[in-house]
Amino acid sequence: MERPRVELQSERYVLMLITILTIFPEMFPGSLEFSLSGKALGKLWDLKTINIRDYATNKHHTVDDSPYGGGAGMVMKPDVVHMALQSAISNYDVKPEILFMTPRGVVFSNKVVRNIMTPTIPRGIVILCGRYEGVDQRVIDYWKTNYGMMEISIGDYVLFGGELPAMVVIDSCLRLVPGIMNNAASTENESFSVDLLEHPQYTKPAVWNGDNVPSVLLSGNHREIALWQKEQAKRITQEVRPDLWMKYEVGRE
Ligand code: ADE
């Protein structure tokens, strides 16, 4: 069988190659082309898209079929998804992390990011984006059992497909790639790195709309500023995320 074309966004990669399996490859790089992730694209990470439809075996390039047992919607065919995944991993020397974006997965969090990105930054990540009502369970089970595929949900809501969730996961993972963030310290302090939300931020002008920037921030006293920021972080977390606050309190005990 002729090997479908794999679209590489740039010529070479140094650190991390991410392969997306989707029936809408045009959606990528999407938001990842912008800002710091965009700047590093082709330098510190690279992106390939594989069109799942290229692995369909019939002349209509069908990737889905009606569900056994009836019901609405269509299910992605196991043979087609399997071939696409096999093709994706054949591009890697070292086994990549394999992720499947699905509302039935473990809910994405900074802990999941760290699971993927530590102890060593993976050389490769393959992400399967589902569409329709889902993917045939047999191919999911096969890749979970044999390749440790991780099922990830970005939250308790259902989207049309896994493409936006994949972008969310990639964006978040890239922040841990050395050299992508301007300031290494900022990844550590940010929301969710610790179990506290971030303190409020202000910039010039010092008075806007009759509202003053908190005076401590103009004091130049770094110790006082750090204390104030920590107090604010605690206050906001208590107010809007009691669940995170509990975790923080437990962690301190
Ligand atoms: N596909 C559809 N909805 C999703 C979600 N919430 N998370 C991950 N993949 C999805």
PDB file of C-alpha atoms and ligand atoms in Angstrom:
ATOM      1  CA  MET A   1       0.000   0.000   0.000  1.00  0.00           C
ATOM      2  CA  GLU A   2       1.266   3.439  -0.902  1.00  0.00           C
ATOM      3  CA  ARG A   3       2.280   5.442   2.110  1.00  0.00           C
ATOM      4  CA  PRO A   4       0.127   8.574   2.480  1.00  0.00           C
ATOM      5  CA  ARG A   5       1.903  11.883   2.595  1.00  0.00           C
ATOM      6  CA  VAL A   6       2.874  13.064   6.041  1.00  0.00           C
ATOM      7  CA  GLU A   7       2.829  16.816   6.316  1.00  0.00           C
ATOM      8  CA  LEU A   8       5.799  18.177   8.186  1.00  0.00           C
ATOM      9  CA  GLN A   9       5.424  21.821   9.160  1.00  0.00           C
ATOM     10  CA  SER A  10       9.152  22.465   8.962  1.00  0.00           C
ATOM     11  CA  GLU A  11      12.259  20.734   7.743  1.00  0.00           C
ATOM     12  CA  ARG A  12      13.793  19.364  10.903  1.00  0.00           C
ATOM     13  CA  TYR A  13      13.176  18.982  14.588  1.00  0.00           C
ATOM     14  CA  VAL A  14      15.593  19.164  17.435  1.00  0.00           C
ATOM     15  CA  LEU A  15      13.740  18.161  20.519  1.00  0.00           C
ATOM     16  CA  MET A  16      10.166  17.034  20.314  1.00  0.00           C
ATOM     17  CA  LEU A  17       8.075  15.826  17.407  1.00  0.00           C
ATOM     18  CA  ILE A  18       4.302  15.868  17.852  1.00  0.00           C
ATOM     19  CA  THR A  19       2.151  13.903  15.414  1.00  0.00           C
ATOM     20  CA  ILE A  20      -1.574  14.586  15.215  1.00  0.00           C
ATOM     21  CA  LEU A  21      -3.987  12.035  13.770  1.00  0.00           C
ATOM     22  CA  THR A  22      -7.115  13.788  12.592  1.00  0.00           C
ATOM     23  CA  ILE A  23      -9.589  13.945   9.742  1.00  0.00           C
ATOM     24  CA  PHE A  24      -9.072  17.738   9.732  1.00  0.00           C
ATOM     25  CA  PRO A  25      -5.317  18.289   9.395  1.00  0.00           C
ATOM     26  CA  GLU A  26      -5.987  21.852   8.149  1.00  0.00           C
ATOM     27  CA  MET A  27      -6.920  22.792  11.715  1.00  0.00           C
ATOM     28  CA  PHE A  28      -3.229  22.580  12.698  1.00  0.00           C
ATOM     29  CA  PRO A  29      -1.016  24.255  13.801  1.00  0.00           C
ATOM     30  CA  GLY A  30      -3.930  26.618  14.541  1.00  0.00           C
ATOM     31  CA  SER A  31      -3.294  28.595  17.699  1.00  0.00           C
ATOM     32  CA  LEU A  32       0.044  26.818  18.182  1.00  0.00           C
ATOM     33  CA  GLU A  33       1.509  28.843  15.334  1.00  0.00           C
ATOM     34  CA  PHE A  34       1.306  32.001  17.440  1.00  0.00           C
ATOM     35  CA  SER A  35       3.129  33.441  20.408  1.00  0.00           C
ATOM     36  CA  LEU A  36       5.970  31.551  22.082  1.00  0.00           C
ATOM     37  CA  SER A  37       4.839  28.129  20.831  1.00  0.00           C
ATOM     38  CA  GLY A  38       4.852  29.490  17.273  1.00  0.00           C
ATOM     39  CA  LYS A  39       8.302  30.991  17.668  1.00  0.00           C
ATOM     40  CA  ALA A  40       9.691  27.663  18.811  1.00  0.00           C
ATOM     41  CA  LEU A  41       7.892  25.653  16.090  1.00  0.00           C
ATOM     42  CA  GLY A  42      10.517  24.051  13.887  1.00  0.00           C
ATOM     43  CA  LYS A  43      13.240  24.841  16.420  1.00  0.00           C
ATOM     44  CA  LEU A  44      12.411  23.232  19.755  1.00  0.00           C
ATOM     45  CA  TRP A  45       9.403  21.216  18.632  1.00  0.00           C
ATOM     46  CA  ASP A  46       7.799  20.173  15.400  1.00  0.00           C
ATOM     47  CA  LEU A  47       4.387  19.132  14.215  1.00  0.00           C
ATOM     48  CA  LYS A  48       3.251  16.492  11.758  1.00  0.00           C
ATOM     49  CA  THR A  49      -0.328  15.868  10.799  1.00  0.00           C
ATOM     50  CA  ILE A  50      -1.603  12.555   9.553  1.00  0.00           C
ATOM     51  CA  ASN A  51      -4.971  12.511   7.853  1.00  0.00           C
ATOM     52  CA  ILE A  52      -6.789   9.452   9.198  1.00  0.00           C
ATOM     53  CA  ARG A  53      -8.831   9.384   6.002  1.00  0.00           C
ATOM     54  CA  ASP A  54      -5.698   8.477   4.043  1.00  0.00           C
ATOM     55  CA  TYR A  55      -5.842   5.082   5.756  1.00  0.00           C
ATOM     56  CA  ALA A  56      -9.391   4.277   4.695  1.00  0.00           C
ATOM     57  CA  THR A  57      -9.410   1.206   2.503  1.00  0.00           C
ATOM     58  CA  ASN A  58     -12.560   1.605   0.421  1.00  0.00           C
ATOM     59  CA  LYS A  59     -12.993   3.870  -2.556  1.00  0.00           C
ATOM     60  CA  HIS A  60     -15.161   6.349  -0.671  1.00  0.00           C
ATOM     61  CA  HIS A  61     -12.433   6.785   1.981  1.00  0.00           C
ATOM     62  CA  THR A  62     -14.877   5.948   4.741  1.00  0.00           C
ATOM     63  CA  VAL A  63     -13.471   6.369   8.235  1.00  0.00           C
ATOM     64  CA  ASP A  64     -16.668   5.712  10.206  1.00  0.00           C
ATOM     65  CA  ASP A  65     -19.639   3.384  10.294  1.00  0.00           C
ATOM     66  CA  SER A  66     -22.904   2.974  12.216  1.00  0.00           C
ATOM     67  CA  PRO A  67     -22.669   1.618  15.755  1.00  0.00           C
ATOM     68  CA  TYR A  68     -23.468  -2.005  16.548  1.00  0.00           C
ATOM     69  CA  GLY A  69     -26.481  -2.051  18.836  1.00  0.00           C
ATOM     70  CA  GLY A  70     -27.961   0.975  17.119  1.00  0.00           C
ATOM     71  CA  GLY A  71     -28.109   4.544  18.269  1.00  0.00           C
ATOM     72  CA  ALA A  72     -27.302   7.928  16.836  1.00  0.00           C
ATOM     73  CA  GLY A  73     -24.030   8.963  15.274  1.00  0.00           C
ATOM     74  CA  MET A  74     -21.148   7.135  13.718  1.00  0.00           C
ATOM     75  CA  VAL A  75     -18.139   5.318  15.113  1.00  0.00           C
ATOM     76  CA  MET A  76     -14.591   5.539  13.769  1.00  0.00           C
ATOM     77  CA  LYS A  77     -13.510   2.234  12.266  1.00  0.00           C
ATOM     78  CA  PRO A  78     -10.865   0.245  14.163  1.00  0.00           C
ATOM     79  CA  ASP A  79      -8.886  -0.890  11.113  1.00  0.00           C
ATOM     80  CA  VAL A  80      -8.507   2.649   9.775  1.00  0.00           C
ATOM     81  CA  VAL A  81      -7.516   4.174  13.124  1.00  0.00           C
ATOM     82  CA  HIS A  82      -5.103   1.304  13.761  1.00  0.00           C
ATOM     83  CA  MET A  83      -3.296   1.785  10.441  1.00  0.00           C
ATOM     84  CA  ALA A  84      -3.022   5.521  11.023  1.00  0.00           C
ATOM     85  CA  LEU A  85      -1.548   4.982  14.506  1.00  0.00           C
ATOM     86  CA  GLN A  86       0.917   2.414  13.220  1.00  0.00           C
ATOM     87  CA  SER A  87       2.057   4.794  10.544  1.00  0.00           C
ATOM     88  CA  ALA A  88       2.475   7.558  13.143  1.00  0.00           C
ATOM     89  CA  ILE A  89       4.695   5.518  15.447  1.00  0.00           C
ATOM     90  CA  SER A  90       6.800   4.218  12.567  1.00  0.00           C
ATOM     91  CA  ASN A  91       8.248   7.733  12.260  1.00  0.00           C
ATOM     92  CA  TYR A  92       9.868   7.493  15.698  1.00  0.00           C
ATOM     93  CA  ASP A  93      13.066   5.757  16.813  1.00  0.00           C
ATOM     94  CA  VAL A  94      11.968   5.827  20.446  1.00  0.00           C
ATOM     95  CA  LYS A  95       8.426   4.957  21.511  1.00  0.00           C
ATOM     96  CA  PRO A  96       6.412   8.192  21.688  1.00  0.00           C
ATOM     97  CA  GLU A  97       3.787   9.058  24.282  1.00  0.00           C
ATOM     98  CA  ILE A  98       0.409   8.231  22.746  1.00  0.00           C
ATOM     99  CA  LEU A  99      -2.619  10.283  23.751  1.00  0.00           C
ATOM    100  CA  PHE A 100      -6.249   9.898  22.748  1.00  0.00           C
ATOM    101  CA  MET A 101      -8.497  12.918  23.183  1.00  0.00           C
ATOM    102  CA  THR A 102     -11.892  11.803  24.448  1.00  0.00           C
ATOM    103  CA  PRO A 103     -14.504  13.052  26.923  1.00  0.00           C
ATOM    104  CA  ARG A 104     -14.150   9.620  28.575  1.00  0.00           C
ATOM    105  CA  GLY A 105     -10.522  10.192  29.524  1.00  0.00           C
ATOM    106  CA  VAL A 106      -8.810  11.319  32.699  1.00  0.00           C
ATOM    107  CA  VAL A 107      -9.500  15.016  33.226  1.00  0.00           C
ATOM    108  CA  PHE A 108      -6.557  17.136  32.102  1.00  0.00           C
ATOM    109  CA  SER A 109      -4.648  19.030  34.761  1.00  0.00           C
ATOM    110  CA  ASN A 110      -1.139  20.189  35.530  1.00  0.00           C
ATOM    111  CA  LYS A 111      -0.560  16.792  37.093  1.00  0.00           C
ATOM    112  CA  VAL A 112      -1.304  15.112  33.760  1.00  0.00           C
ATOM    113  CA  VAL A 113       1.043  17.554  32.001  1.00  0.00           C
ATOM    114  CA  ARG A 114       3.796  16.602  34.410  1.00  0.00           C
ATOM    115  CA  ASN A 115       3.035  12.919  33.868  1.00  0.00           C
ATOM    116  CA  ILE A 116       3.607  13.384  30.163  1.00  0.00           C
ATOM    117  CA  MET A 117       6.579  15.742  30.383  1.00  0.00           C
ATOM    118  CA  THR A 118       8.614  14.323  33.277  1.00  0.00           C
ATOM    119  CA  PRO A 119      11.023  12.900  34.327  1.00  0.00           C
ATOM    120  CA  THR A 120      12.359  13.523  30.820  1.00  0.00           C
ATOM    121  CA  ILE A 121      10.814  15.564  28.027  1.00  0.00           C
ATOM    122  CA  PRO A 122       9.511  12.964  25.547  1.00  0.00           C
ATOM    123  CA  ARG A 123      11.133  12.954  22.121  1.00  0.00           C
ATOM    124  CA  GLY A 124       7.743  12.302  20.616  1.00  0.00           C
ATOM    125  CA  ILE A 125       4.034  12.603  21.279  1.00  0.00           C
ATOM    126  CA  VAL A 126       1.309  11.128  19.089  1.00  0.00           C
ATOM    127  CA  ILE A 127      -2.215  12.455  19.575  1.00  0.00           C
ATOM    128  CA  LEU A 128      -5.310  10.746  18.214  1.00  0.00           C
ATOM    129  CA  CYS A 129      -8.264  13.101  17.748  1.00  0.00           C
ATOM    130  CA  GLY A 130     -11.608  11.349  17.674  1.00  0.00           C
ATOM    131  CA  ARG A 131     -14.694  12.630  15.850  1.00  0.00           C
ATOM    132  CA  TYR A 132     -18.267  11.387  15.554  1.00  0.00           C
ATOM    133  CA  GLU A 133     -19.654   9.445  18.495  1.00  0.00           C
ATOM    134  CA  GLY A 134     -16.333   7.830  19.267  1.00  0.00           C
ATOM    135  CA  VAL A 135     -13.778   5.271  18.210  1.00  0.00           C
ATOM    136  CA  ASP A 136     -14.317   1.501  18.137  1.00  0.00           C
ATOM    137  CA  GLN A 137     -13.414   0.235  21.619  1.00  0.00           C
ATOM    138  CA  ARG A 138     -11.225  -2.617  20.354  1.00  0.00           C
ATOM    139  CA  VAL A 139      -8.623  -0.336  18.842  1.00  0.00           C
ATOM    140  CA  ILE A 140      -8.624   1.826  21.982  1.00  0.00           C
ATOM    141  CA  ASP A 141      -8.095  -1.268  24.150  1.00  0.00           C
ATOM    142  CA  TYR A 142      -5.321  -2.529  21.876  1.00  0.00           C
ATOM    143  CA  TRP A 143      -3.327   0.712  22.030  1.00  0.00           C
ATOM    144  CA  LYS A 144      -3.881   1.137  25.747  1.00  0.00           C
ATOM    145  CA  THR A 145      -2.659  -2.385  26.447  1.00  0.00           C
ATOM    146  CA  ASN A 146       0.235  -2.524  24.024  1.00  0.00           C
ATOM    147  CA  TYR A 147       1.443   1.064  23.887  1.00  0.00           C
ATOM    148  CA  GLY A 148       0.189   2.622  27.130  1.00  0.00           C
ATOM    149  CA  MET A 149      -2.060   5.027  25.244  1.00  0.00           C
ATOM    150  CA  MET A 150      -3.497   7.581  27.665  1.00  0.00           C
ATOM    151  CA  GLU A 151      -7.115   8.774  27.280  1.00  0.00           C
ATOM    152  CA  ILE A 152      -7.450  12.462  28.106  1.00  0.00           C
ATOM    153  CA  SER A 153     -10.496  14.722  28.486  1.00  0.00           C
ATOM    154  CA  ILE A 154     -10.096  18.486  28.778  1.00  0.00           C
ATOM    155  CA  GLY A 155     -13.234  18.781  30.880  1.00  0.00           C
ATOM    156  CA  ASP A 156     -16.754  17.617  31.499  1.00  0.00           C
ATOM    157  CA  TYR A 157     -18.299  18.861  28.294  1.00  0.00           C
ATOM    158  CA  VAL A 158     -18.496  17.387  24.827  1.00  0.00           C
ATOM    159  CA  LEU A 159     -16.930  19.041  21.791  1.00  0.00           C
ATOM    160  CA  PHE A 160     -17.322  18.063  18.156  1.00  0.00           C
ATOM    161  CA  GLY A 161     -13.907  16.450  18.184  1.00  0.00           C
ATOM    162  CA  GLY A 162     -10.522  16.071  19.780  1.00  0.00           C
ATOM    163  CA  GLU A 163      -8.681  18.722  17.738  1.00  0.00           C
ATOM    164  CA  LEU A 164      -9.215  21.675  20.094  1.00  0.00           C
ATOM    165  CA  PRO A 165      -8.466  19.478  23.121  1.00  0.00           C
ATOM    166  CA  ALA A 166      -5.228  18.358  21.411  1.00  0.00           C
ATOM    167  CA  MET A 167      -4.210  22.000  20.995  1.00  0.00           C
ATOM    168  CA  VAL A 168      -4.917  22.648  24.657  1.00  0.00           C
ATOM    169  CA  VAL A 169      -2.786  19.686  25.706  1.00  0.00           C
ATOM    170  CA  ILE A 170       0.079  20.611  23.372  1.00  0.00           C
ATOM    171  CA  ASP A 171       0.036  24.268  24.450  1.00  0.00           C
ATOM    172  CA  SER A 172       0.264  23.249  28.061  1.00  0.00           C
ATOM    173  CA  CYS A 173       2.996  20.631  27.473  1.00  0.00           C
ATOM    174  CA  LEU A 174       5.124  23.040  25.442  1.00  0.00           C
ATOM    175  CA  ARG A 175       5.382  25.381  28.405  1.00  0.00           C
ATOM    176  CA  LEU A 176       7.565  22.753  30.067  1.00  0.00           C
ATOM    177  CA  VAL A 177       9.955  22.408  27.127  1.00  0.00           C
ATOM    178  CA  PRO A 178      13.209  24.108  28.148  1.00  0.00           C
ATOM    179  CA  GLY A 179      13.816  27.274  26.176  1.00  0.00           C
ATOM    180  CA  ILE A 180      10.221  27.930  25.080  1.00  0.00           C
ATOM    181  CA  MET A 181       9.187  30.241  27.906  1.00  0.00           C
ATOM    182  CA  ASN A 182      11.018  33.560  28.183  1.00  0.00           C
ATOM    183  CA  ASN A 183      11.441  33.187  31.868  1.00  0.00           C
ATOM    184  CA  ALA A 184      11.883  29.763  33.440  1.00  0.00           C
ATOM    185  CA  ALA A 185      10.712  31.041  36.816  1.00  0.00           C
ATOM    186  CA  SER A 186       7.344  32.068  35.410  1.00  0.00           C
ATOM    187  CA  THR A 187       6.330  28.450  34.713  1.00  0.00           C
ATOM    188  CA  GLU A 188       7.039  27.558  38.316  1.00  0.00           C
ATOM    189  CA  ASN A 189       5.043  30.383  39.878  1.00  0.00           C
ATOM    190  CA  GLU A 190       2.056  30.222  37.649  1.00  0.00           C
ATOM    191  CA  SER A 191      -1.435  29.048  38.401  1.00  0.00           C
ATOM    192  CA  PHE A 192      -1.640  25.316  39.103  1.00  0.00           C
ATOM    193  CA  SER A 193       2.100  24.758  39.441  1.00  0.00           C
ATOM    194  CA  VAL A 194       1.353  25.091  43.096  1.00  0.00           C
ATOM    195  CA  ASP A 195      -2.183  24.534  44.350  1.00  0.00           C
ATOM    196  CA  LEU A 196      -2.898  28.257  44.400  1.00  0.00           C
ATOM    197  CA  LEU A 197      -4.268  30.506  41.672  1.00  0.00           C
ATOM    198  CA  GLU A 198      -2.110  33.392  40.577  1.00  0.00           C
ATOM    199  CA  HIS A 199      -2.232  36.745  42.358  1.00  0.00           C
ATOM    200  CA  PRO A 200      -3.660  39.729  40.439  1.00  0.00           C
ATOM    201  CA  GLN A 201      -1.320  41.666  38.148  1.00  0.00           C
ATOM    202  CA  TYR A 202      -1.147  45.381  37.363  1.00  0.00           C
ATOM    203  CA  THR A 203       0.729  47.550  34.892  1.00  0.00           C
ATOM    204  CA  LYS A 204       0.970  51.257  34.001  1.00  0.00           C
ATOM    205  CA  PRO A 205      -0.724  53.668  34.429  1.00  0.00           C
ATOM    206  CA  ALA A 206      -0.592  53.695  38.237  1.00  0.00           C
ATOM    207  CA  VAL A 207      -4.051  55.315  38.253  1.00  0.00           C
ATOM    208  CA  TRP A 208      -6.646  54.187  35.735  1.00  0.00           C
ATOM    209  CA  ASN A 209     -10.305  55.099  35.731  1.00  0.00           C
ATOM    210  CA  GLY A 210      -9.851  56.568  39.202  1.00  0.00           C
ATOM    211  CA  ASP A 211      -8.524  53.240  40.462  1.00  0.00           C
ATOM    212  CA  ASN A 212      -5.044  52.998  42.043  1.00  0.00           C
ATOM    213  CA  VAL A 213      -2.579  50.153  41.739  1.00  0.00           C
ATOM    214  CA  PRO A 214      -2.169  48.681  45.274  1.00  0.00           C
ATOM    215  CA  SER A 215       0.442  50.882  46.948  1.00  0.00           C
ATOM    216  CA  VAL A 216       2.589  47.966  48.151  1.00  0.00           C
ATOM    217  CA  LEU A 217       3.464  47.216  44.522  1.00  0.00           C
ATOM    218  CA  LEU A 218       4.941  50.708  44.169  1.00  0.00           C
ATOM    219  CA  SER A 219       6.910  50.439  47.422  1.00  0.00           C
ATOM    220  CA  GLY A 220       9.994  48.732  46.017  1.00  0.00           C
ATOM    221  CA  ASN A 221      10.011  46.470  49.083  1.00  0.00           C
ATOM    222  CA  HIS A 222      10.390  43.024  47.514  1.00  0.00           C
ATOM    223  CA  ARG A 223       9.678  41.114  50.708  1.00  0.00           C
ATOM    224  CA  GLU A 224       6.448  43.041  51.314  1.00  0.00           C
ATOM    225  CA  ILE A 225       5.446  42.598  47.693  1.00  0.00           C
ATOM    226  CA  ALA A 226       6.013  38.821  47.795  1.00  0.00           C
ATOM    227  CA  LEU A 227       3.989  38.565  51.017  1.00  0.00           C
ATOM    228  CA  TRP A 228       1.146  40.609  49.551  1.00  0.00           C
ATOM    229  CA  GLN A 229       1.115  38.504  46.381  1.00  0.00           C
ATOM    230  CA  LYS A 230       0.980  35.283  48.378  1.00  0.00           C
ATOM    231  CA  GLU A 231      -1.891  36.600  50.509  1.00  0.00           C
ATOM    232  CA  GLN A 232      -3.799  37.622  47.391  1.00  0.00           C
ATOM    233  CA  ALA A 233      -3.207  34.221  45.808  1.00  0.00           C
ATOM    234  CA  LYS A 234      -4.621  32.553  48.916  1.00  0.00           C
ATOM    235  CA  ARG A 235      -7.631  34.882  49.064  1.00  0.00           C
ATOM    236  CA  ILE A 236      -8.550  34.328  45.407  1.00  0.00           C
ATOM    237  CA  THR A 237      -8.102  30.579  45.655  1.00  0.00           C
ATOM    238  CA  GLN A 238     -10.302  30.392  48.760  1.00  0.00           C
ATOM    239  CA  GLU A 239     -12.984  32.465  47.053  1.00  0.00           C
ATOM    240  CA  VAL A 240     -13.203  30.856  43.634  1.00  0.00           C
ATOM    241  CA  ARG A 241     -11.664  27.398  44.011  1.00  0.00           C
ATOM    242  CA  PRO A 242     -12.392  25.894  47.410  1.00  0.00           C
ATOM    243  CA  ASP A 243     -11.341  22.499  46.017  1.00  0.00           C
ATOM    244  CA  LEU A 244      -7.846  23.789  45.194  1.00  0.00           C
ATOM    245  CA  TRP A 245      -7.686  25.572  48.534  1.00  0.00           C
ATOM    246  CA  MET A 246      -8.353  22.293  50.364  1.00  0.00           C
ATOM    247  CA  LYS A 247      -5.568  20.594  48.419  1.00  0.00           C
ATOM    248  CA  TYR A 248      -3.224  23.437  49.288  1.00  0.00           C
ATOM    249  CA  GLU A 249      -4.116  23.242  52.975  1.00  0.00           C
ATOM    250  CA  VAL A 250      -3.658  19.457  53.016  1.00  0.00           C
ATOM    251  CA  GLY A 251      -0.334  19.799  51.225  1.00  0.00           C
ATOM    252  CA  ARG A 252       0.926  22.197  53.887  1.00  0.00           C
ATOM    253  CA  GLU A 253       0.070  19.899  56.788  1.00  0.00           C
TER     254      GLU A 253
HETATM  255  N1  ADE B   1     -13.636  15.242  22.365  1.00  0.00           N
HETATM  256  C1  ADE B   1     -14.865  15.757  22.514  1.00  0.00           C
HETATM  257  N2  ADE B   1     -14.990  16.359  23.696  1.00  0.00           N
HETATM  258  C2  ADE B   1     -13.789  16.246  24.330  1.00  0.00           C
HETATM  259  C3  ADE B   1     -13.296  16.661  25.589  1.00  0.00           C
HETATM  260  N3  ADE B   1     -14.049  17.321  26.465  1.00  0.00           N
HETATM  261  N4  ADE B   1     -12.024  16.356  25.884  1.00  0.00           N
HETATM  262  C4  ADE B   1     -11.259  15.657  25.019  1.00  0.00           C
HETATM  263  N5  ADE B   1     -11.670  15.238  23.832  1.00  0.00           N
HETATM  264  C5  ADE B   1     -12.931  15.521  23.474  1.00  0.00           C
END
